[in-house]
Short mmCIF file of C-alpha atoms and ligand atoms in Angstrom, two decimals:
data_model
loop_
_atom_site.label_atom_id
_atom_site.label_comp_id
_atom_site.label_asym_id
_atom_site.label_seq_id
_atom_site.Cartn_x
_atom_site.Cartn_y
_atom_site.Cartn_z
CA MET A 1 -5.15 44.77 -73.08
CA LEU A 2 -1.88 42.97 -73.68
CA ALA A 3 0.30 41.28 -71.05
CA LYS A 4 3.70 39.69 -71.49
CA ILE A 5 5.05 37.01 -69.16
CA THR A 6 8.39 35.26 -69.57
CA SER A 7 8.57 31.47 -69.37
CA ALA A 8 11.08 28.92 -70.67
CA ALA A 9 11.26 25.97 -73.04
CA VAL A 10 13.69 23.06 -72.84
CA VAL A 11 15.55 22.19 -76.05
CA GLY A 12 17.74 19.14 -75.56
CA LEU A 13 19.55 19.88 -72.32
CA ASP A 14 19.40 23.63 -72.74
CA SER A 15 16.65 26.11 -72.20
CA VAL A 16 15.48 29.23 -74.05
CA PRO A 17 13.23 32.03 -72.84
CA ILE A 18 9.67 32.01 -74.17
CA THR A 19 7.47 35.07 -74.13
CA VAL A 20 3.86 34.28 -73.31
CA GLU A 21 1.78 37.10 -74.80
CA VAL A 22 -1.83 37.32 -73.72
CA ASP A 23 -4.16 39.69 -75.55
CA ILE A 24 -7.74 40.33 -74.44
CA ALA A 25 -9.64 42.15 -77.16
CA ALA A 26 -12.46 44.48 -76.22
CA LYS A 27 -14.38 43.50 -79.35
CA GLY A 28 -15.15 40.17 -80.97
CA LEU A 29 -16.92 36.98 -79.98
CA PRO A 30 -15.69 35.27 -76.77
CA SER A 31 -12.98 32.72 -77.53
CA PHE A 32 -9.73 31.34 -76.12
CA THR A 33 -6.94 30.50 -78.60
CA ILE A 34 -3.30 29.47 -78.05
CA VAL A 35 -0.88 29.81 -80.98
CA GLY A 36 2.88 29.22 -81.25
CA LEU A 37 3.57 25.56 -82.17
CA GLY A 38 2.38 24.03 -78.93
CA ASP A 39 1.76 20.29 -78.54
CA LYS A 40 -1.43 18.60 -77.32
CA ALA A 41 -0.61 19.33 -73.65
CA ILE A 42 -0.39 23.03 -74.43
CA GLU A 43 -3.64 22.93 -76.41
CA GLU A 44 -5.34 21.34 -73.40
CA SER A 45 -3.86 24.03 -71.19
CA LYS A 46 -6.96 26.14 -71.94
CA GLU A 47 -9.20 23.83 -69.95
CA ARG A 48 -6.85 23.66 -66.98
CA VAL A 49 -6.36 27.43 -66.93
CA ARG A 50 -10.11 28.05 -67.21
CA SER A 51 -10.93 25.82 -64.21
CA ALA A 52 -7.91 26.88 -62.18
CA LEU A 53 -8.81 30.56 -62.51
CA ARG A 54 -12.40 29.94 -61.52
CA ASN A 55 -11.45 27.77 -58.54
CA SER A 56 -8.94 30.37 -57.36
CA GLY A 57 -11.59 33.06 -57.12
CA ALA A 58 -10.57 34.81 -60.36
CA ASP A 59 -12.38 35.15 -63.68
CA LEU A 60 -11.76 34.12 -67.24
CA PRO A 61 -13.37 37.13 -68.92
CA PRO A 62 -15.90 36.21 -71.64
CA LYS A 63 -13.93 38.04 -74.31
CA ARG A 64 -11.66 37.21 -77.22
CA ILE A 65 -8.45 35.91 -75.61
CA THR A 66 -5.41 35.13 -77.75
CA VAL A 67 -2.25 33.60 -76.29
CA ASN A 68 0.96 33.56 -78.33
CA LEU A 69 4.05 31.59 -77.33
CA ALA A 70 7.01 33.36 -78.94
CA PRO A 71 9.31 32.55 -80.73
CA ALA A 72 6.51 31.05 -82.78
CA ASP A 73 8.71 28.73 -84.87
CA LEU A 74 10.10 26.71 -81.93
CA PRO A 75 8.06 23.57 -81.16
CA LYS A 76 6.99 23.59 -77.51
CA GLU A 77 5.80 20.73 -75.34
CA GLY A 78 4.42 20.04 -71.92
CA PRO A 79 2.12 21.77 -69.49
CA ALA A 80 4.70 24.17 -67.98
CA TYR A 81 3.03 27.17 -69.64
CA ASP A 82 -0.23 26.85 -67.67
CA LEU A 83 0.98 29.14 -64.90
CA PRO A 84 2.33 31.94 -67.14
CA ILE A 85 -0.81 31.81 -69.30
CA ALA A 86 -3.07 32.12 -66.23
CA LEU A 87 -0.92 34.94 -64.84
CA GLY A 88 -0.99 36.68 -68.23
CA ILE A 89 -4.79 36.53 -68.22
CA LEU A 90 -4.89 38.05 -64.71
CA PHE A 91 -2.74 40.96 -65.85
CA ALA A 92 -4.38 41.45 -69.26
CA SER A 93 -7.85 41.46 -67.71
CA GLU A 94 -6.65 43.91 -65.07
CA GLN A 95 -7.58 41.62 -62.21
CA LEU A 96 -3.99 42.30 -61.20
CA ASN A 97 -2.49 45.77 -61.44
CA LYS A 98 0.20 46.33 -64.04
CA GLN A 99 3.72 45.92 -62.65
CA ASP A 100 7.20 45.22 -63.96
CA ILE A 101 7.85 41.47 -63.98
CA SER A 102 10.20 41.41 -66.96
CA ASP A 103 13.05 40.14 -64.75
CA SER A 104 11.11 37.02 -63.68
CA ILE A 105 10.50 33.62 -65.25
CA PHE A 106 7.35 31.62 -64.53
CA LEU A 107 6.93 27.87 -64.86
CA GLY A 108 4.27 25.46 -63.67
CA GLU A 109 1.43 23.13 -64.45
CA LEU A 110 -1.99 23.91 -63.04
CA SER A 111 -4.47 21.47 -61.57
CA LEU A 112 -8.15 22.20 -62.01
CA ASP A 113 -8.36 23.34 -58.38
CA GLY A 114 -5.65 25.93 -58.98
CA SER A 115 -2.77 24.14 -57.25
CA VAL A 116 0.58 24.09 -59.05
CA SER A 117 2.07 20.68 -59.89
CA ARG A 118 5.62 19.56 -60.46
CA ILE A 119 7.04 19.72 -63.98
CA TRP A 120 10.16 18.33 -65.65
CA GLY A 121 13.12 20.31 -66.97
CA VAL A 122 13.28 22.95 -64.22
CA LEU A 123 17.06 22.77 -63.70
CA PRO A 124 17.99 23.73 -67.31
CA CYS A 125 15.49 26.62 -67.07
CA ALA A 126 17.01 27.84 -63.79
CA ILE A 127 20.51 27.71 -65.30
CA MET A 128 19.32 29.66 -68.36
CA ALA A 129 17.57 32.21 -66.11
CA ARG A 130 20.78 32.83 -64.18
CA ASP A 131 22.92 33.01 -67.34
CA LYS A 132 20.54 35.46 -69.02
CA LYS A 133 20.58 37.65 -65.91
CA PHE A 134 16.98 37.18 -64.84
CA LYS A 135 16.54 38.00 -61.16
CA ASN A 136 13.65 35.72 -60.15
CA ILE A 137 12.26 32.35 -61.13
CA PHE A 138 8.83 31.15 -59.97
CA VAL A 139 8.65 27.34 -59.95
CA PRO A 140 6.20 24.73 -58.60
CA LYS A 141 6.85 24.14 -54.89
CA ASP A 142 7.72 20.50 -55.59
CA ASN A 143 10.50 21.61 -57.94
CA LEU A 144 12.06 23.92 -55.38
CA ASP A 145 15.02 21.74 -54.37
CA GLU A 146 15.92 21.16 -58.01
CA ALA A 147 15.92 24.88 -58.83
CA ARG A 148 17.74 26.12 -55.78
CA ILE A 149 21.01 24.37 -56.54
CA ILE A 150 21.56 27.36 -58.79
CA ASN A 151 22.75 30.42 -56.93
CA LYS A 152 22.62 34.08 -57.97
CA ILE A 153 18.90 33.88 -58.71
CA LYS A 154 15.90 34.12 -56.39
CA VAL A 155 13.74 31.00 -56.48
CA PHE A 156 10.08 31.46 -55.50
CA PRO A 157 8.18 28.25 -54.70
CA VAL A 158 4.56 28.49 -55.86
CA SER A 159 1.99 26.09 -54.45
CA SER A 160 -1.15 27.56 -55.98
CA LEU A 161 -2.41 30.14 -58.42
CA LYS A 162 -4.18 31.84 -55.53
CA GLN A 163 -0.87 32.24 -53.73
CA LEU A 164 0.69 33.82 -56.83
CA PHE A 165 -2.34 36.08 -57.17
CA GLY A 166 -1.81 37.18 -53.59
CA HIS A 167 1.88 37.78 -54.20
CA PHE A 168 1.18 40.28 -56.97
CA SER A 169 -1.87 41.87 -55.33
CA PRO A 170 -1.61 45.08 -53.32
CA ALA A 171 -0.56 44.17 -49.77
CA GLU A 172 -3.90 44.72 -47.95
CA SER A 173 -6.31 41.90 -48.71
CA ASP A 174 -7.48 39.45 -51.36
CA SER A 175 -10.99 38.97 -52.76
CA ALA A 176 -12.08 36.96 -49.69
CA GLY A 177 -10.91 39.70 -47.39
CA GLN A 178 -7.91 37.77 -46.02
CA ALA A 179 -4.51 39.40 -45.73
CA THR A 180 -2.40 38.41 -48.74
CA GLN A 181 1.02 36.97 -48.23
CA LYS A 182 4.06 37.44 -50.39
CA ILE A 183 5.93 34.33 -51.50
CA ILE A 184 9.30 34.24 -49.80
CA PRO A 185 12.22 33.27 -52.03
CA ALA A 186 14.02 30.11 -50.91
CA LYS A 187 17.61 30.09 -49.77
CA ALA A 188 20.19 28.16 -51.78
CA LYS A 189 20.84 24.71 -50.37
CA LYS A 190 24.25 23.09 -50.08
CA GLN A 191 24.41 19.59 -51.45
CA GLN A 192 26.00 16.55 -49.85
CA PHE A 193 27.73 14.28 -52.32
CA LYS A 194 28.02 10.70 -51.27
CA SER A 195 29.21 7.34 -52.43
CA ILE A 196 26.67 4.55 -52.72
CA GLY A 197 26.65 2.15 -49.82
CA SER A 198 24.89 -1.21 -50.02
CA GLU A 199 24.54 -4.09 -47.59
CA GLU A 200 23.77 -6.60 -50.27
CA TYR A 201 26.56 -5.66 -52.60
CA ASP A 202 29.86 -5.14 -50.86
CA PHE A 203 33.28 -6.22 -52.02
CA GLU A 204 33.87 -8.03 -48.74
CA ASN A 205 31.19 -10.54 -49.73
CA ILE A 206 33.01 -11.53 -52.91
CA ARG A 207 35.26 -14.52 -52.37
CA GLY A 208 38.41 -14.95 -54.43
CA GLN A 209 38.39 -13.21 -57.83
CA GLU A 210 41.23 -10.98 -56.67
CA SER A 211 42.39 -10.00 -60.16
CA ALA A 212 38.86 -9.16 -61.27
CA LYS A 213 38.37 -7.00 -58.18
CA ARG A 214 41.63 -5.20 -58.88
CA ALA A 215 40.51 -4.53 -62.47
CA LEU A 216 37.20 -3.11 -61.22
CA GLU A 217 39.10 -0.86 -58.83
CA ILE A 218 41.16 0.48 -61.74
CA ALA A 219 38.00 0.94 -63.83
CA ALA A 220 36.32 2.90 -61.03
CA ALA A 221 39.39 5.06 -60.44
CA GLY A 222 39.92 6.09 -64.08
CA GLY A 223 36.43 5.67 -65.57
CA HIS A 224 37.54 2.85 -67.88
CA ASN A 225 35.51 0.18 -69.69
CA VAL A 226 35.48 -3.44 -68.52
CA LEU A 227 34.45 -6.75 -70.03
CA MET A 228 34.13 -9.74 -67.68
CA LYS A 229 34.05 -13.21 -69.21
CA GLY A 230 33.44 -16.40 -67.33
CA PRO A 231 31.24 -19.43 -66.67
CA PRO A 232 27.77 -19.21 -65.13
CA GLY A 233 27.68 -18.47 -61.42
CA ALA A 234 31.28 -17.24 -61.23
CA GLY A 235 30.19 -13.93 -59.75
CA LYS A 236 30.22 -11.56 -62.76
CA THR A 237 26.86 -9.97 -62.06
CA LEU A 238 27.64 -9.86 -58.34
CA MET A 239 30.90 -7.98 -58.96
CA ALA A 240 29.41 -5.59 -61.50
CA ARG A 241 26.63 -4.67 -59.05
CA SER A 242 29.19 -4.21 -56.27
CA LEU A 243 31.13 -1.79 -58.46
CA ALA A 244 28.61 0.94 -57.59
CA THR A 245 29.86 0.88 -53.98
CA ILE A 246 33.45 1.82 -54.86
CA LEU A 247 32.84 4.59 -57.38
CA PRO A 248 34.32 8.01 -56.59
CA LYS A 249 31.97 10.76 -55.39
CA LEU A 250 30.40 13.13 -57.88
CA SER A 251 31.74 16.66 -57.94
CA PHE A 252 29.29 19.59 -57.94
CA GLU A 253 29.80 20.30 -61.66
CA GLU A 254 29.34 16.62 -62.52
CA SER A 255 26.20 16.48 -60.39
CA LEU A 256 24.76 19.45 -62.28
CA GLU A 257 25.44 17.75 -65.63
CA VAL A 258 23.80 14.51 -64.52
CA THR A 259 20.84 16.17 -62.78
CA LYS A 260 20.12 18.17 -65.94
CA ILE A 261 19.78 14.94 -67.91
CA TYR A 262 17.51 13.37 -65.26
CA SER A 263 15.46 16.55 -65.13
CA VAL A 264 14.84 16.46 -68.88
CA ALA A 265 14.11 12.72 -68.76
CA ASN A 266 11.55 13.43 -66.00
CA LEU A 267 13.26 11.04 -63.59
CA LEU A 268 13.61 13.37 -60.64
CA SER A 269 11.10 13.41 -57.80
CA VAL A 270 10.33 15.39 -54.69
CA ASP A 271 12.34 12.92 -52.60
CA ASN A 272 15.15 12.75 -55.10
CA PRO A 273 15.47 16.24 -56.59
CA ILE A 274 19.20 16.09 -57.29
CA ILE A 275 21.50 13.30 -58.37
CA THR A 276 24.20 13.18 -55.71
CA SER A 277 25.91 9.88 -56.45
CA ARG A 278 27.18 8.36 -59.68
CA PRO A 279 24.38 6.77 -61.67
CA VAL A 280 24.50 3.05 -62.41
CA ARG A 281 22.18 1.91 -65.18
CA SER A 282 21.64 -1.73 -66.07
CA PRO A 283 19.21 -2.02 -68.98
CA HIS A 284 18.01 -5.49 -69.94
CA HIS A 285 19.24 -6.99 -73.20
CA THR A 286 15.81 -6.63 -74.79
CA THR A 287 16.10 -2.82 -74.51
CA SER A 288 15.48 -1.13 -77.84
CA HIS A 289 17.94 0.94 -79.80
CA ILE A 290 16.05 4.12 -78.83
CA GLY A 291 15.88 3.07 -75.19
CA LEU A 292 19.64 2.65 -75.07
CA ILE A 293 20.87 5.49 -77.27
CA GLY A 294 17.98 7.96 -76.95
CA GLY A 295 15.43 9.22 -79.45
CA GLY A 296 11.72 9.48 -80.05
CA ASN A 297 9.77 12.09 -81.99
CA VAL A 298 11.07 14.77 -79.70
CA PRO A 299 14.47 13.20 -78.85
CA HIS A 300 14.79 12.11 -75.22
CA PRO A 301 17.94 10.84 -73.50
CA GLY A 302 18.57 7.07 -73.51
CA GLU A 303 20.32 4.77 -71.04
CA ILE A 304 23.80 5.83 -72.21
CA SER A 305 23.02 9.43 -71.27
CA LEU A 306 21.36 8.44 -68.00
CA ALA A 307 24.63 6.64 -67.20
CA HIS A 308 26.61 9.84 -67.87
CA ARG A 309 29.51 10.17 -65.35
CA GLY A 310 28.57 6.75 -64.00
CA VAL A 311 28.37 3.13 -65.08
CA LEU A 312 26.42 1.46 -67.88
CA PHE A 313 26.21 -2.20 -66.93
CA LEU A 314 25.25 -4.50 -69.79
CA ASP A 315 24.77 -7.98 -68.38
CA GLU A 316 24.64 -10.91 -70.82
CA PHE A 317 26.45 -8.69 -73.33
CA PRO A 318 26.30 -11.01 -76.39
CA GLU A 319 22.52 -11.28 -76.03
CA PHE A 320 22.08 -7.61 -77.00
CA PRO A 321 21.15 -7.28 -80.68
CA ARG A 322 24.22 -6.47 -82.72
CA HIS A 323 22.89 -3.22 -84.18
CA VAL A 324 22.17 -2.00 -80.64
CA LEU A 325 25.73 -2.74 -79.54
CA GLU A 326 27.24 -1.17 -82.65
CA ALA A 327 25.35 2.02 -81.87
CA LEU A 328 27.53 2.32 -78.75
CA ARG A 329 30.69 2.77 -80.81
CA GLN A 330 30.50 6.49 -81.47
CA PRO A 331 29.31 7.58 -77.99
CA MET A 332 31.97 5.38 -76.34
CA GLU A 333 34.59 7.28 -78.28
CA ASP A 334 33.19 10.82 -78.14
CA GLY A 335 31.36 10.90 -74.81
CA HIS A 336 28.19 12.31 -76.35
CA VAL A 337 25.50 11.38 -78.82
CA THR A 338 23.73 13.56 -81.36
CA ILE A 339 20.19 12.56 -82.25
CA SER A 340 18.49 14.13 -85.25
CA ARG A 341 14.78 13.96 -85.84
CA ALA A 342 12.29 15.99 -87.85
CA ALA A 343 11.58 18.04 -84.70
CA GLY A 344 15.25 19.00 -84.45
CA SER A 345 18.66 17.72 -83.49
CA VAL A 346 19.92 17.49 -79.94
CA LYS A 347 23.23 16.52 -78.37
CA TYR A 348 23.19 14.58 -75.12
CA PRO A 349 26.31 13.84 -73.09
CA ALA A 350 27.11 10.13 -72.66
CA ARG A 351 30.44 9.79 -70.85
CA PHE A 352 29.90 6.46 -69.11
CA SER A 353 32.14 3.58 -68.23
CA LEU A 354 30.85 0.43 -69.81
CA VAL A 355 30.84 -2.70 -67.67
CA ALA A 356 29.86 -5.76 -69.67
CA ALA A 357 29.50 -9.37 -68.57
CA ALA A 358 29.48 -12.35 -70.90
CA ASN A 359 29.84 -16.12 -70.98
CA PRO A 360 32.58 -17.45 -73.25
CA CYS A 361 30.20 -19.75 -75.19
CA PRO A 362 26.50 -20.77 -75.21
CA CYS A 363 26.97 -23.46 -72.51
CA GLY A 364 29.27 -21.14 -70.61
CA PHE A 365 32.15 -23.51 -69.86
CA PHE A 366 34.55 -22.95 -72.76
CA GLY A 367 38.03 -22.68 -71.26
CA ASP A 368 36.84 -23.80 -67.81
CA GLU A 369 39.28 -25.94 -65.85
CA THR A 370 36.78 -28.18 -64.13
CA ARG A 371 33.89 -28.66 -66.50
CA ASN A 372 33.79 -29.59 -70.14
CA CYS A 373 32.32 -27.32 -72.77
CA THR A 374 29.57 -29.05 -74.74
CA CYS A 375 29.37 -26.56 -77.60
CA ASN A 376 30.63 -27.33 -81.08
CA PRO A 377 33.41 -25.08 -82.42
CA GLY A 378 31.07 -23.33 -84.87
CA ALA A 379 28.66 -22.40 -82.09
CA ILE A 380 31.50 -21.00 -79.96
CA THR A 381 32.81 -18.87 -82.81
CA ARG A 382 29.35 -17.61 -83.69
CA TYR A 383 28.68 -16.71 -80.06
CA GLN A 384 31.95 -14.87 -79.64
CA LYS A 385 31.48 -13.03 -82.95
CA ARG A 386 28.31 -11.42 -81.60
CA ILE A 387 30.55 -8.81 -80.03
CA SER A 388 32.31 -7.05 -82.86
CA GLY A 389 36.03 -6.28 -83.02
CA PRO A 390 35.57 -2.49 -82.85
CA ILE A 391 33.56 -2.83 -79.64
CA LEU A 392 36.18 -5.14 -78.11
CA ASP A 393 38.87 -2.66 -79.13
CA ARG A 394 37.10 0.01 -77.06
CA VAL A 395 37.14 -2.15 -73.93
CA ASP A 396 40.12 -1.22 -71.76
CA LEU A 397 40.09 -4.05 -69.25
CA HIS A 398 39.38 -7.59 -70.40
CA ILE A 399 38.98 -9.82 -67.37
CA THR A 400 38.56 -13.55 -67.15
CA VAL A 401 36.45 -14.58 -64.17
CA PRO A 402 37.07 -18.27 -63.46
CA ALA A 403 34.59 -20.40 -61.54
CA ILE A 404 35.23 -20.40 -57.80
CA PRO A 405 35.99 -23.90 -56.47
CA PRO A 406 33.19 -24.87 -54.03
CA GLY A 407 35.83 -25.38 -51.31
CA LYS A 408 36.62 -21.66 -51.41
CA LEU A 409 33.02 -20.68 -50.75
CA THR A 410 33.03 -22.09 -47.24
CA GLY A 411 35.27 -21.46 -44.29
CA ARG A 412 36.74 -18.27 -42.98
CA TYR A 413 37.47 -15.60 -45.49
CA GLN A 414 38.57 -12.03 -45.16
CA SER A 415 38.37 -9.53 -47.92
CA GLU A 416 38.64 -5.77 -48.17
CA SER A 417 35.36 -3.95 -47.76
CA SER A 418 33.98 -1.55 -50.34
CA SER A 419 34.58 1.48 -48.13
CA VAL A 420 38.33 0.74 -47.94
CA ILE A 421 38.58 0.32 -51.72
CA GLN A 422 36.41 3.40 -52.31
CA LYS A 423 38.87 5.52 -50.33
CA ARG A 424 41.75 4.42 -52.58
CA VAL A 425 39.65 5.06 -55.68
CA GLN A 426 38.70 8.51 -54.39
CA LYS A 427 42.35 9.40 -53.78
CA ALA A 428 43.26 8.40 -57.32
CA ARG A 429 40.32 10.40 -58.71
CA ASP A 430 41.30 13.45 -56.64
CA ILE A 431 44.76 13.30 -58.22
CA GLN A 432 43.06 13.31 -61.64
CA LEU A 433 40.79 16.23 -60.73
CA ARG A 434 43.85 18.26 -59.75
CA ARG A 435 45.69 17.24 -62.90
CA PHE A 436 42.86 18.19 -65.23
CA LYS A 437 41.84 21.41 -63.47
CA GLY A 438 40.59 23.88 -66.08
CA LEU A 439 40.57 21.27 -68.85
CA LYS A 440 36.89 20.26 -68.79
CA ILE A 441 37.75 16.60 -68.18
CA THR A 442 37.74 14.75 -64.88
CA SER A 443 39.19 11.28 -65.46
CA ASN A 444 42.06 9.59 -67.28
CA THR A 445 39.81 7.84 -69.78
CA GLU A 446 38.72 11.20 -71.24
CA MET A 447 42.23 12.36 -72.21
CA ASN A 448 42.68 13.24 -75.87
CA ASN A 449 45.96 12.56 -77.66
CA LYS A 450 47.40 15.95 -76.81
CA GLN A 451 46.63 15.52 -73.13
CA LEU A 452 47.96 11.97 -73.26
CA LYS A 453 51.27 13.35 -74.47
CA ALA A 454 51.32 16.04 -71.80
CA PHE A 455 50.41 13.88 -68.80
CA CYS A 456 51.70 10.41 -69.62
CA ASN A 457 55.44 10.56 -69.95
CA LEU A 458 56.90 7.10 -70.22
CA ASP A 459 60.44 6.14 -69.31
CA GLU A 460 62.64 4.23 -71.72
CA GLN A 461 61.91 0.86 -70.21
CA SER A 462 58.18 1.39 -70.47
CA VAL A 463 58.44 2.48 -74.10
CA LEU A 464 60.41 -0.66 -74.90
CA LEU A 465 57.85 -2.81 -73.14
CA LEU A 466 55.01 -1.17 -75.04
CA LYS A 467 56.80 -1.58 -78.36
CA GLN A 468 57.21 -5.30 -77.77
CA ALA A 469 53.59 -5.59 -76.69
CA ILE A 470 52.27 -3.85 -79.80
CA SER A 471 53.84 -6.41 -82.09
CA LYS A 472 53.14 -9.41 -79.82
CA LEU A 473 49.53 -8.57 -79.02
CA ASN A 474 48.81 -6.95 -82.39
CA LEU A 475 47.51 -3.82 -80.67
CA SER A 476 45.66 -1.13 -82.62
CA ALA A 477 46.59 2.53 -82.26
CA ARG A 478 43.50 2.98 -80.11
CA ALA A 479 44.39 0.03 -77.90
CA PHE A 480 47.91 1.47 -77.55
CA HIS A 481 46.55 4.78 -76.28
CA ARG A 482 44.09 3.06 -74.00
CA VAL A 483 46.84 0.94 -72.43
CA ILE A 484 48.73 4.13 -71.60
CA LYS A 485 45.62 5.62 -69.98
CA ILE A 486 45.18 2.49 -67.87
CA ALA A 487 48.85 2.70 -66.86
CA ARG A 488 48.24 6.31 -65.84
CA THR A 489 45.34 5.24 -63.60
CA ILE A 490 47.40 2.42 -62.06
CA ALA A 491 50.17 4.96 -61.34
CA ASP A 492 47.57 7.28 -59.75
CA LEU A 493 46.34 4.45 -57.52
CA ASP A 494 49.98 3.98 -56.60
CA ALA A 495 50.25 7.76 -55.91
CA SER A 496 53.14 7.83 -58.36
CA VAL A 497 53.68 10.96 -60.44
CA LYS A 498 55.62 8.99 -63.06
CA ILE A 499 54.29 6.05 -64.98
CA LYS A 500 56.74 3.22 -64.35
CA SER A 501 57.30 0.01 -66.26
CA ASN A 502 55.45 -2.09 -63.65
CA HIS A 503 52.37 0.09 -64.20
CA VAL A 504 52.58 -0.45 -67.95
CA ALA A 505 53.13 -4.16 -67.44
CA GLU A 506 49.98 -4.45 -65.33
CA ALA A 507 47.99 -2.42 -67.85
CA LEU A 508 49.08 -4.79 -70.62
CA GLN A 509 47.81 -7.80 -68.67
CA TYR A 510 44.27 -6.63 -69.28
CA ARG A 511 44.65 -6.57 -73.08
CA PRO A 512 44.06 -9.78 -74.97
CA ALA A 513 46.07 -10.56 -78.10
CA ILE A 514 44.21 -9.91 -81.35
CA ASP A 515 44.25 -12.86 -83.74
CA ASN A 516 45.20 -12.32 -87.32
N1 ATP B 1 33.10 -15.08 -55.80
C1 ATP B 1 31.94 -15.24 -55.18
N2 ATP B 1 31.85 -15.01 -53.86
C2 ATP B 1 30.67 -15.13 -53.22
N3 ATP B 1 29.53 -15.53 -53.80
C3 ATP B 1 29.55 -15.81 -55.10
C4 ATP B 1 30.75 -15.67 -55.86
N4 ATP B 1 30.48 -16.00 -57.13
C5 ATP B 1 29.19 -16.29 -57.18
N5 ATP B 1 28.60 -16.19 -55.97
C6 ATP B 1 27.19 -16.48 -55.64
O1 ATP B 1 26.58 -16.98 -56.80
C7 ATP B 1 25.50 -16.17 -57.21
C8 ATP B 1 25.48 -16.07 -58.71
O2 ATP B 1 26.54 -15.28 -59.17
P1 ATP B 1 26.40 -14.30 -60.41
O3 ATP B 1 24.98 -14.06 -60.70
O4 ATP B 1 27.24 -13.14 -60.18
O5 ATP B 1 27.01 -15.22 -61.56
P2 ATP B 1 27.32 -14.82 -63.04
O6 ATP B 1 28.79 -14.97 -63.24
O7 ATP B 1 26.75 -13.51 -63.36
O8 ATP B 1 26.59 -15.98 -63.84
P3 ATP B 1 25.86 -15.96 -65.28
O9 ATP B 1 26.92 -16.10 -66.29
O10 ATP B 1 24.99 -17.17 -65.22
O11 ATP B 1 25.09 -14.71 -65.36
C9 ATP B 1 25.71 -14.85 -56.51
O12 ATP B 1 24.52 -14.19 -56.23
C10 ATP B 1 26.42 -15.25 -55.25
O13 ATP B 1 25.50 -15.61 -54.29
MG1 MG B 2 25.18 -12.92 -64.55
#
């Protein structure tokens, strides 16, 4: 007999339905074959299904069993098909009575004892199930919280094959004579979105560095890129880490986008099923090209995608290999990255704000007021050239972080706390959310040229100021547009509808002159 069960495959960040066909032939030698471009985990599924069925009180009939995962030309990976294959066998062997389950999707990995384990990629599957008008989705119990962010679909948490068997059995009793229980679909759960608090990293612990703190506030409000340069021990790493505590809250749509990426990267857990605050990623400078950008035989998201809607902090920026840094150029501009491999091409979002920290020279004291730099001019130039012009051009806020005089580190000191700054940042971001409603963007940094024209009207004085700055600072067209976006964010922090000349003037302070 033939049974058909619907499951789902994840392709990039999207999901497609997969039909699991199980045929049990009355004639032929006993065998168990799975076809349909499965990977090693799917091949091994046979052994898990065999043991799980036996340990759940069911049988794997000694007949010729063929399983086909359709469409057959799509490569499939992972153990998520264990559950639909086992269920298909139960129906095809008539251990379960025939019933209409064409409006349900089944996902789950089986343990040998028949319990159902957590899998990755459940959120994209749940979104696909809702969009394709399926009514039910059966997921491992440990994936429940991830799946039930999606409404308009019933989510059934499955803890074991036996439980699923009971669910589809006639109501009276199971093979052991116990009353069978139906699985009850879970209710949708409302999410709380929060900002990240931290005792260790709070802006009130940072002494001095007022202009750098202001620049970080602007970066957090508008999602801009920042480069901090200064001598060792000036507080660059400290400030970059503290930035997480002033970021605006994620919106529901943003949280879905980010959680989808983490789901596919298998970085969610039972305790952390949904990403509810902006991600901050800080990969070490020895991270590989693939680790940062994404890739692998079957392309997986890299650090830039894991930092989507959050912050990518690259400490010791010049120490990153040049080809790794250059690979950031396209995603920094487009907000996504397309990775092509033999197995297919996928597009991952990568709209992050880059926060980079660097010393000005190998010894770290070039330009310092108190200590002498011991590097020779060639070494300084070589060090500074490690960061290419095009990358520097993409940085919106260039900040110099001078060393703090030891005298300033002692004594009484009062500084704004992160929660106060976060409130200002949130207000500015809320203004942006209202401005960009219906436009698929959420922050000033994402504006394209058309939106820039629509939302960033400059008065005459500001235009004059910008014109002078272009020639004096040798600004590129990109830098010109980026300065206007920064001015827009500064105006938003000021709760000003119009961009005024003082906003433009402040934005220009963060742009260094480009040497000819
Ligand atoms: N402005 C500051 N206020 C309070 N503490 C500071 C400040 N600057 C530095 N510190 C102290 O110095 C330590 C080192 O600072 P941090 O690691 O941020 O320096 P850095 O600029 O990243 O140096 P490097 O260039 O060597 O990486 C911090 O952990 C903190 O304890
Ligand atoms: Mg540091």
